[in-house]
Tab-separated table of C-alpha atoms in Angstrom:
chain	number	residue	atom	x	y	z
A	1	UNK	CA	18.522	17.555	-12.779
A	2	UNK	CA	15.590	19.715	-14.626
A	3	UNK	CA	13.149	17.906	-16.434
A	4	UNK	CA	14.161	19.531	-19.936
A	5	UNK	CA	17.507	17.219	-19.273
A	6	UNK	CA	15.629	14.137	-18.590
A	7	UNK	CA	13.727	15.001	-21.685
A	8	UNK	CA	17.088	15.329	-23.936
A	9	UNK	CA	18.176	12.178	-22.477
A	10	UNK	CA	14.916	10.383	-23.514
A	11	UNK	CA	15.397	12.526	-26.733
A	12	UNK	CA	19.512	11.783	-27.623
A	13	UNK	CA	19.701	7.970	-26.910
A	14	UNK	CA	17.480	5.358	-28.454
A	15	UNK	CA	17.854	1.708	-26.805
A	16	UNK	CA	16.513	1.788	-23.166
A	17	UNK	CA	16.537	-1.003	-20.392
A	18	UNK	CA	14.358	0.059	-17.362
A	19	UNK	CA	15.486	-1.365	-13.974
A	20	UNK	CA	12.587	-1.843	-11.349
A	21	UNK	CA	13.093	-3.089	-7.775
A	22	UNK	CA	12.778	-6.503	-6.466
A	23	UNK	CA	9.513	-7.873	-4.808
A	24	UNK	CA	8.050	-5.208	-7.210
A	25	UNK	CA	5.066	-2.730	-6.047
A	26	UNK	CA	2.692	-0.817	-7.847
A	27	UNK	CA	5.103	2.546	-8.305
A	28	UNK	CA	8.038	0.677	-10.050
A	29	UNK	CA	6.287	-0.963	-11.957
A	30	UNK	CA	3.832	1.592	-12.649
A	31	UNK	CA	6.988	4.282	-12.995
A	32	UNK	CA	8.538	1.206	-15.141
A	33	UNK	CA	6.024	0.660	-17.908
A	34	UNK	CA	5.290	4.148	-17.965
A	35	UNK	CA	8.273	5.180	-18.959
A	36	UNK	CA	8.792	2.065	-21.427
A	37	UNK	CA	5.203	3.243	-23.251
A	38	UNK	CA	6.529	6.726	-23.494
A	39	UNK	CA	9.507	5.708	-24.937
A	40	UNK	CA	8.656	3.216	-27.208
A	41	UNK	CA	5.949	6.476	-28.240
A	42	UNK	CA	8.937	8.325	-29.094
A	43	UNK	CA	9.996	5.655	-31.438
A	44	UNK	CA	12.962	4.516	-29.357
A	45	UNK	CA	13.462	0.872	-28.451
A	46	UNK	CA	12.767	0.343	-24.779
A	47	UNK	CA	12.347	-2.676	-22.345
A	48	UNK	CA	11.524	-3.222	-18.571
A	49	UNK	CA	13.569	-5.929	-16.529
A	50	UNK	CA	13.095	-7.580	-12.612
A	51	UNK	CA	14.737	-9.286	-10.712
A	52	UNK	CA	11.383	-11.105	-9.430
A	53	UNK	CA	9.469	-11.313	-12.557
A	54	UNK	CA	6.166	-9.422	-13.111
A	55	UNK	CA	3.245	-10.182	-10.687
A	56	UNK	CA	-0.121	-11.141	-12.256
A	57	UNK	CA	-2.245	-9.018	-10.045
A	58	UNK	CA	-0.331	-6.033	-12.279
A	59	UNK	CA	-1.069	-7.457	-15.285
A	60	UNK	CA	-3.298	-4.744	-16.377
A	61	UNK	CA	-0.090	-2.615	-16.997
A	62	UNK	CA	2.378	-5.424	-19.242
A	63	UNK	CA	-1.117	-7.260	-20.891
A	64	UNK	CA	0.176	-5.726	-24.311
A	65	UNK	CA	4.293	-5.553	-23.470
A	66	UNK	CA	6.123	-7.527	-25.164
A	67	UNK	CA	10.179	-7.334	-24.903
A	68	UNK	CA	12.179	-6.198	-27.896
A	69	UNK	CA	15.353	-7.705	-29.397
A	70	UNK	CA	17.809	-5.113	-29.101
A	71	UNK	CA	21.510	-4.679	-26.924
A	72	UNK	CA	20.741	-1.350	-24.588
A	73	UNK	CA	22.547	1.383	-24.631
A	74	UNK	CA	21.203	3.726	-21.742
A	75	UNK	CA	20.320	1.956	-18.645
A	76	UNK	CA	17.210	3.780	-16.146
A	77	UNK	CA	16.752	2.910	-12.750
A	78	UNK	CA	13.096	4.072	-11.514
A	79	UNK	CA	12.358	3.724	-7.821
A	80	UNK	CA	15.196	2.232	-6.458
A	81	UNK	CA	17.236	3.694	-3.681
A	82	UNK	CA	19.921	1.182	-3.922
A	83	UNK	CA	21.857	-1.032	-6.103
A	84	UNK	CA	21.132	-3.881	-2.886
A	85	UNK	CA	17.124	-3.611	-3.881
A	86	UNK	CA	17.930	-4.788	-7.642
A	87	UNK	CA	17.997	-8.438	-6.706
A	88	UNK	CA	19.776	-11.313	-7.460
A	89	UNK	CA	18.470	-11.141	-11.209
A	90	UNK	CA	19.798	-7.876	-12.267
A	91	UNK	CA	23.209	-8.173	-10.586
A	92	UNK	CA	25.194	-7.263	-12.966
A	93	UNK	CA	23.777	-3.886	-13.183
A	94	UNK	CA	24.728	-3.461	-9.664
A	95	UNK	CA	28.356	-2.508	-10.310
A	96	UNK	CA	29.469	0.500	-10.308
A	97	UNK	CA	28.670	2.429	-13.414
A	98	UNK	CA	26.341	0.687	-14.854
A	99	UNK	CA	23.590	2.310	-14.224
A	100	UNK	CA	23.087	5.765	-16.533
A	101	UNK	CA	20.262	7.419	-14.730
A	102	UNK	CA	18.228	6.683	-11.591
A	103	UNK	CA	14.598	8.514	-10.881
A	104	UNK	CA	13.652	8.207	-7.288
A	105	UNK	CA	11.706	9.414	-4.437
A	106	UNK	CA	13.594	8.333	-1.811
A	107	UNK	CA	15.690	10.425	0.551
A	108	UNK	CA	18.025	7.472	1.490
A	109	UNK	CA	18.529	7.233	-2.300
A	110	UNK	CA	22.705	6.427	-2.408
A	111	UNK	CA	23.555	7.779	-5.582
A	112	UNK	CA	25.217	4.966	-7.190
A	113	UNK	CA	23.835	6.152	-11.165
A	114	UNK	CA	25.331	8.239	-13.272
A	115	UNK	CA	23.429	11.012	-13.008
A	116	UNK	CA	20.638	10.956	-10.446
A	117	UNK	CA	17.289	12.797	-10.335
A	118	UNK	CA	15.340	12.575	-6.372
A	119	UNK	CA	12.228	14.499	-5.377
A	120	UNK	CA	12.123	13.055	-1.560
A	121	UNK	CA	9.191	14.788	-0.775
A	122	UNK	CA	7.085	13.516	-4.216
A	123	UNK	CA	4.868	10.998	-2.710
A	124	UNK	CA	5.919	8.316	-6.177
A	125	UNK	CA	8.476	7.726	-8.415
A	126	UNK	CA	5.239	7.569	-11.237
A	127	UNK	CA	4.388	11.122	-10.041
A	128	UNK	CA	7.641	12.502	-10.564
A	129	UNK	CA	7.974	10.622	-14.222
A	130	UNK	CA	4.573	12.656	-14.880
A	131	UNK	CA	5.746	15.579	-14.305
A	132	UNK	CA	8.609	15.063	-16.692
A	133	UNK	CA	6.508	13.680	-19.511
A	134	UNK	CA	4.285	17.007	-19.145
A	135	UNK	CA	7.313	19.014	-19.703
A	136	UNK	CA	7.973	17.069	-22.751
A	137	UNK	CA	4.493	18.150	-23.867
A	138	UNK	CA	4.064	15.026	-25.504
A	139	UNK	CA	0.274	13.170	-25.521
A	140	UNK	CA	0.142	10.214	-23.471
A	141	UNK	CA	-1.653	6.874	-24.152
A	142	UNK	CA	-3.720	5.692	-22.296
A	143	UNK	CA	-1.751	3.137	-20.870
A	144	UNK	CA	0.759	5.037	-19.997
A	145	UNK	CA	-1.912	7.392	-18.002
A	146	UNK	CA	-3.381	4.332	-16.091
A	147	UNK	CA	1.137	3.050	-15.177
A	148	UNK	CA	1.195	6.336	-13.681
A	149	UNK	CA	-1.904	6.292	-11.825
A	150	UNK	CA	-1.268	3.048	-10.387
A	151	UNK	CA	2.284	3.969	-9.065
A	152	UNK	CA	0.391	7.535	-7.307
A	153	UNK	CA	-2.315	5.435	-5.873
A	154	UNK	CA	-0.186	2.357	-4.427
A	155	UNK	CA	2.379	4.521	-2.810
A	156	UNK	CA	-0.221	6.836	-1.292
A	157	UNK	CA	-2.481	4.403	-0.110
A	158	UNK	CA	-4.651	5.082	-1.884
A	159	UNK	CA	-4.219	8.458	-1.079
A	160	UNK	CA	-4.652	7.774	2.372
A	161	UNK	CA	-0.312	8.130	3.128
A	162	UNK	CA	0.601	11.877	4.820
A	163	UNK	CA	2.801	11.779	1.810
A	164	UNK	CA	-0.221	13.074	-0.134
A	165	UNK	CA	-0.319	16.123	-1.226
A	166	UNK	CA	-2.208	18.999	-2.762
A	167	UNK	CA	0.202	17.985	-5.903
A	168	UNK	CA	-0.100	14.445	-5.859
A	169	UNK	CA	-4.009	15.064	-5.697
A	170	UNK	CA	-3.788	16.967	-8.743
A	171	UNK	CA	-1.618	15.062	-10.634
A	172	UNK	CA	-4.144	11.426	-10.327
A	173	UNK	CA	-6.894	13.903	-11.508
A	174	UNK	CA	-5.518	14.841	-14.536
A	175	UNK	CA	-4.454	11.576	-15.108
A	176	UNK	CA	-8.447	10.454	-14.350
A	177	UNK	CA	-9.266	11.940	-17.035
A	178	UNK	CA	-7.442	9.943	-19.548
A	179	UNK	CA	-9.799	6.325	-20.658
A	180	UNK	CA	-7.934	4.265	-17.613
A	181	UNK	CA	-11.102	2.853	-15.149
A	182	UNK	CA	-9.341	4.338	-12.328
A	183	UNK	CA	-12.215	2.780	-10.003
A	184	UNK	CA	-11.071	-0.746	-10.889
A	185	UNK	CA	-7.633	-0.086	-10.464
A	186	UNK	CA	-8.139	0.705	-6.750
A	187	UNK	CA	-10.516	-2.153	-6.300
A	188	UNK	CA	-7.942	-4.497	-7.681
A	189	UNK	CA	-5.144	-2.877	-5.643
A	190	UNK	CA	-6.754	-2.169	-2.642
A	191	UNK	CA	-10.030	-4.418	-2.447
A	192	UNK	CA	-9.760	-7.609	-4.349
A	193	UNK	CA	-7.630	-10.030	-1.981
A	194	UNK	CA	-7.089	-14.150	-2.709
A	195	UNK	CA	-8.454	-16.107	-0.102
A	196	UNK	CA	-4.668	-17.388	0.579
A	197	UNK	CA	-3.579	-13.410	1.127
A	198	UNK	CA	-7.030	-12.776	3.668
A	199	UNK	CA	-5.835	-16.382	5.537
A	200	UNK	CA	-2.485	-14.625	6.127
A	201	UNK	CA	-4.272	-11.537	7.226
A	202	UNK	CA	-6.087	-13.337	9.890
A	203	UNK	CA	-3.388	-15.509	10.907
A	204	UNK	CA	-0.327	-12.297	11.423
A	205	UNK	CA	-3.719	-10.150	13.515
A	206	UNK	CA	-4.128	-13.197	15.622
A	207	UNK	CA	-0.415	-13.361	16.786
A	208	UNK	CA	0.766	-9.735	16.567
A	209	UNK	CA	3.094	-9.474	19.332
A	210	UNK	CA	3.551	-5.933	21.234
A	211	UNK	CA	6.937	-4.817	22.943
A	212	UNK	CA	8.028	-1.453	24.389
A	213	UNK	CA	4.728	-0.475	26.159
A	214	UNK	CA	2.345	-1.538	23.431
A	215	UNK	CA	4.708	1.594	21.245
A	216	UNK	CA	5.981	-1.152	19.053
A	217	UNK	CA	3.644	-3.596	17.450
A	218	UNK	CA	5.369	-6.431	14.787
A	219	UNK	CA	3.870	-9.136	13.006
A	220	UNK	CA	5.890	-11.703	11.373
A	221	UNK	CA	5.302	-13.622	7.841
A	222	UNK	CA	7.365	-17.267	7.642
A	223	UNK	CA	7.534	-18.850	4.361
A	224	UNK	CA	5.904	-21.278	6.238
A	225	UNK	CA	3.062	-19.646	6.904
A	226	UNK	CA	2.831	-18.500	3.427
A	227	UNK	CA	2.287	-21.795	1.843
A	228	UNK	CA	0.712	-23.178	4.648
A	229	UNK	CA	-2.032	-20.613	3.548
A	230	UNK	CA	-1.395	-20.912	-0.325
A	231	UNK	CA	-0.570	-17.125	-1.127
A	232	UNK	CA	1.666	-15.925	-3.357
A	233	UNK	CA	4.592	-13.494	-1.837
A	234	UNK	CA	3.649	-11.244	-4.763
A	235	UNK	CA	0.448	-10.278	-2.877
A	236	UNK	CA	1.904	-9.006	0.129
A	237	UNK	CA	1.733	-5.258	-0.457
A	238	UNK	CA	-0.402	-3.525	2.119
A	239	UNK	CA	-0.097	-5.818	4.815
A	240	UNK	CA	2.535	-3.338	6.440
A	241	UNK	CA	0.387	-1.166	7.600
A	242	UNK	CA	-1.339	-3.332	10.032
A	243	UNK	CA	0.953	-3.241	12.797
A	244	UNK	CA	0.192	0.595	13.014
A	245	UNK	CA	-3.074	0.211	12.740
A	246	UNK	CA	-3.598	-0.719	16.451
A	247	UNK	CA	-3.641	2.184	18.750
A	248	UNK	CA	-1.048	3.311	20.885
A	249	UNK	CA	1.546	2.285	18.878
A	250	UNK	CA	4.124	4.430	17.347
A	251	UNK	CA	6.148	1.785	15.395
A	252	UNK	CA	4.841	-1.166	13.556
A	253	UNK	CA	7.420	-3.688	12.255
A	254	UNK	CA	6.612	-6.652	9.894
A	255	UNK	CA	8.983	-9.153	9.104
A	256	UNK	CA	8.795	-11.144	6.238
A	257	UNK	CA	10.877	-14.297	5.387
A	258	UNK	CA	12.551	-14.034	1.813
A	259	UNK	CA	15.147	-17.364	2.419
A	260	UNK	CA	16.429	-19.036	5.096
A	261	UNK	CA	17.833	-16.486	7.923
A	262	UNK	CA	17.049	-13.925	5.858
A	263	UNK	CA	14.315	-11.603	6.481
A	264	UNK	CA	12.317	-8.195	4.849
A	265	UNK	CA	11.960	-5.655	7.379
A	266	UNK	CA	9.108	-3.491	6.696
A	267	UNK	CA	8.250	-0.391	9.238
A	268	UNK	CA	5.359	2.331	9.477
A	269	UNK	CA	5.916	4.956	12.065
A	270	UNK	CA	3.763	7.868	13.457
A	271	UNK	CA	5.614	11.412	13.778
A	272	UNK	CA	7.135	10.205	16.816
A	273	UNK	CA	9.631	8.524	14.663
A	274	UNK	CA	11.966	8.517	11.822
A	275	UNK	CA	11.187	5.182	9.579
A	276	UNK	CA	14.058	5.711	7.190
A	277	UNK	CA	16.199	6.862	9.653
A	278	UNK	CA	15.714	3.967	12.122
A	279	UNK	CA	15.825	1.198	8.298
A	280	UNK	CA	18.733	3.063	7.910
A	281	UNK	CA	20.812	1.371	11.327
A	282	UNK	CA	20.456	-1.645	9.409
A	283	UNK	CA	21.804	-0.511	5.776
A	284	UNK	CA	18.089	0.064	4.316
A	285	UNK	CA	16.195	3.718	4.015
A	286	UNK	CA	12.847	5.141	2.189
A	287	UNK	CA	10.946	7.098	3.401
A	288	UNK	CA	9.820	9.374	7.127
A	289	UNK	CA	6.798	7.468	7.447
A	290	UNK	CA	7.771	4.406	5.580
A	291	UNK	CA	10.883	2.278	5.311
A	292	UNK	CA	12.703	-1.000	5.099
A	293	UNK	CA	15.538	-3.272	4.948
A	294	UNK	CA	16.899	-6.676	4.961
A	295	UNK	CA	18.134	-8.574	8.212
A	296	UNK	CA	20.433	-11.829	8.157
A	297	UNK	CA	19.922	-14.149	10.467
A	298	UNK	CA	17.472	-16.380	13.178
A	299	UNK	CA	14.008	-15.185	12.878
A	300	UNK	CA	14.526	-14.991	16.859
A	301	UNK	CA	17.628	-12.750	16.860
A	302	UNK	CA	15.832	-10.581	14.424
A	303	UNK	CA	13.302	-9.705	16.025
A	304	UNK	CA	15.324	-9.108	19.218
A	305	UNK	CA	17.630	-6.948	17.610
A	306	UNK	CA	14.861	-4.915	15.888
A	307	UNK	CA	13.574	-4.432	19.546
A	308	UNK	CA	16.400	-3.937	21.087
A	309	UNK	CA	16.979	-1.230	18.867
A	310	UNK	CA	13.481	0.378	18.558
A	311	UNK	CA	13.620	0.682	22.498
A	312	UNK	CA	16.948	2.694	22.194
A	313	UNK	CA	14.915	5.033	19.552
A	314	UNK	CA	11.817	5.600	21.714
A	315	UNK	CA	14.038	5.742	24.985
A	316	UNK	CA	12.471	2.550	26.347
């Protein structure tokens, strides 16, 4: 889709519900209330929904949302690949057809809205919501500036991801430049950490196991563990990249516990590997260098299969 059709849709319908991903990160909900403060700018009615509820360390972006009373009547998925990463709370809108239009930057995206608009190679969904509010040439707030930011900057690293680009550089500047105290933003996202979140930190370095010839590294994160060391799941983002951190190793797994036998697979991979590709032999996707999906069953047949199957991938 161009962005002038985007920009009629936003234009032609007035009641909007905004569908962001489960265990929410700093791009949907970034991509989310961005789009809900450009809306509601436009005089339309809009809202933002999750599954998981809205985690306070994001509370810079919702401190002045409040939801409106209204029955929608155009329903936007923003950075979500597939109707399985909704959650339990926004199941209905997982049938087929319910969903009007779905913004993405995912190549594993599955097509299951309407009409469907995916840059794979735009480092986050907030980017790619940028440029379309440009090509509106309508002023932003703000608000809406520092939603946007926060999406760029999460899914980048920081700006640290090789999904970074030239683009993506220029695009956080311009939006810099709007009132939005873009330092504290990335010391609250990337810095700031509750003592509960730097226990688990210590605690999945200590025991990080290593399989296939030190190539795979995987740390794993029990619910256990989590209130053992009083941290919120909410505060999780980040710890991902540890795994790959150690050298030598070309894929780093992290599994993390959602219920009982059921796990969140996280993986980072050098060029050596495909991330989304190797997600995607267990019904998940995202991205080359990042991916994930969701595993049922023992923690210790888990793991096993997730080796088992990373060996076949490096030829181990």
């Amino acid at each position: 889709m161009e962005y002038g059709e985007i920009n009629r849709i936003f234009e032609e319908n007035d009641k909007f519900l905004i569908l962001t991903h489960k265990s929410p990160d700093g791009d949907t909900l970034g991509s989310g209330f961005g789009l809900c403060y450009f809306l509601r700018d436009m005089g339309k009615l809009a809202n933002v929904v999750n599954s998981d509820g809205f985690p306070d360390r994001y509370d810079f972006m919702y401190a002045e949302y409040k939801d409106q009373d209204f029955e929608p009547e155009f329903i936007i998925a923003v950075d979500i690949a597939d109707v399985t990463l909704m959650g339990s709370g926004l199941a209905k809108y997982q049938q087929e057809g319910m969903v009007d239009l779905c913004i993405d930057h995912h190549i594993s995206n599955k097509h299951y809205a309407k009409l469907t608009h995916v840059e794979g190679q735009t480092a986050a969904a907030a980017h790619i919501l940028y440029k379309i509010f440009k090509e509106s040439g309508r002023k932003l707030r703000d608000i809406t500036a520092k939603c946007l930011y926060t999406g760029i900057a999460t899914d980048t690293g920081c700006f640290k991801y090789e999904n970074t680009t030239p683009e993506t550089h220029m695009a956080a500047a311009e939006l810099m430049a709007y009132d939005i105290d873009f330092a504290n933003v990335n010391r609250k996202m990337f810095d700031v950490k509750s003592k509960g979140r730097l226990k688990v930190e210590q605690a999945v370095t200590g025991s990080m196991e290593y399989y296939l010839n030190d190539k795979c590294a995987m740390i794993t994160i029990t619910t256990e563990l989590m209130e053992k060391c009083g941290a919120d799941p909410a505060e999780f983002d980040g710890l991902a990249s540890i795994p790959l951190s150690a050298e030598g190793v070309v894929i780093g797994i992290t599994v993390k516990q959602r219920h009982k036998n059921v796990y969140k697979i996280s993986v980072r991979t050098t060029e050596e590997m495909d991330a989304s590709a190797f997600c995607g032999l267990f019904g998940g996707g995202g991205h080359i260098r990042a991916a994930g999906c969701e595993i049922r069953g023992s923690l210790e047949d888990v793991k096993a299969l997730l080796i088992e199957k990373a060996g076949q991938v490096l030829g181990i």
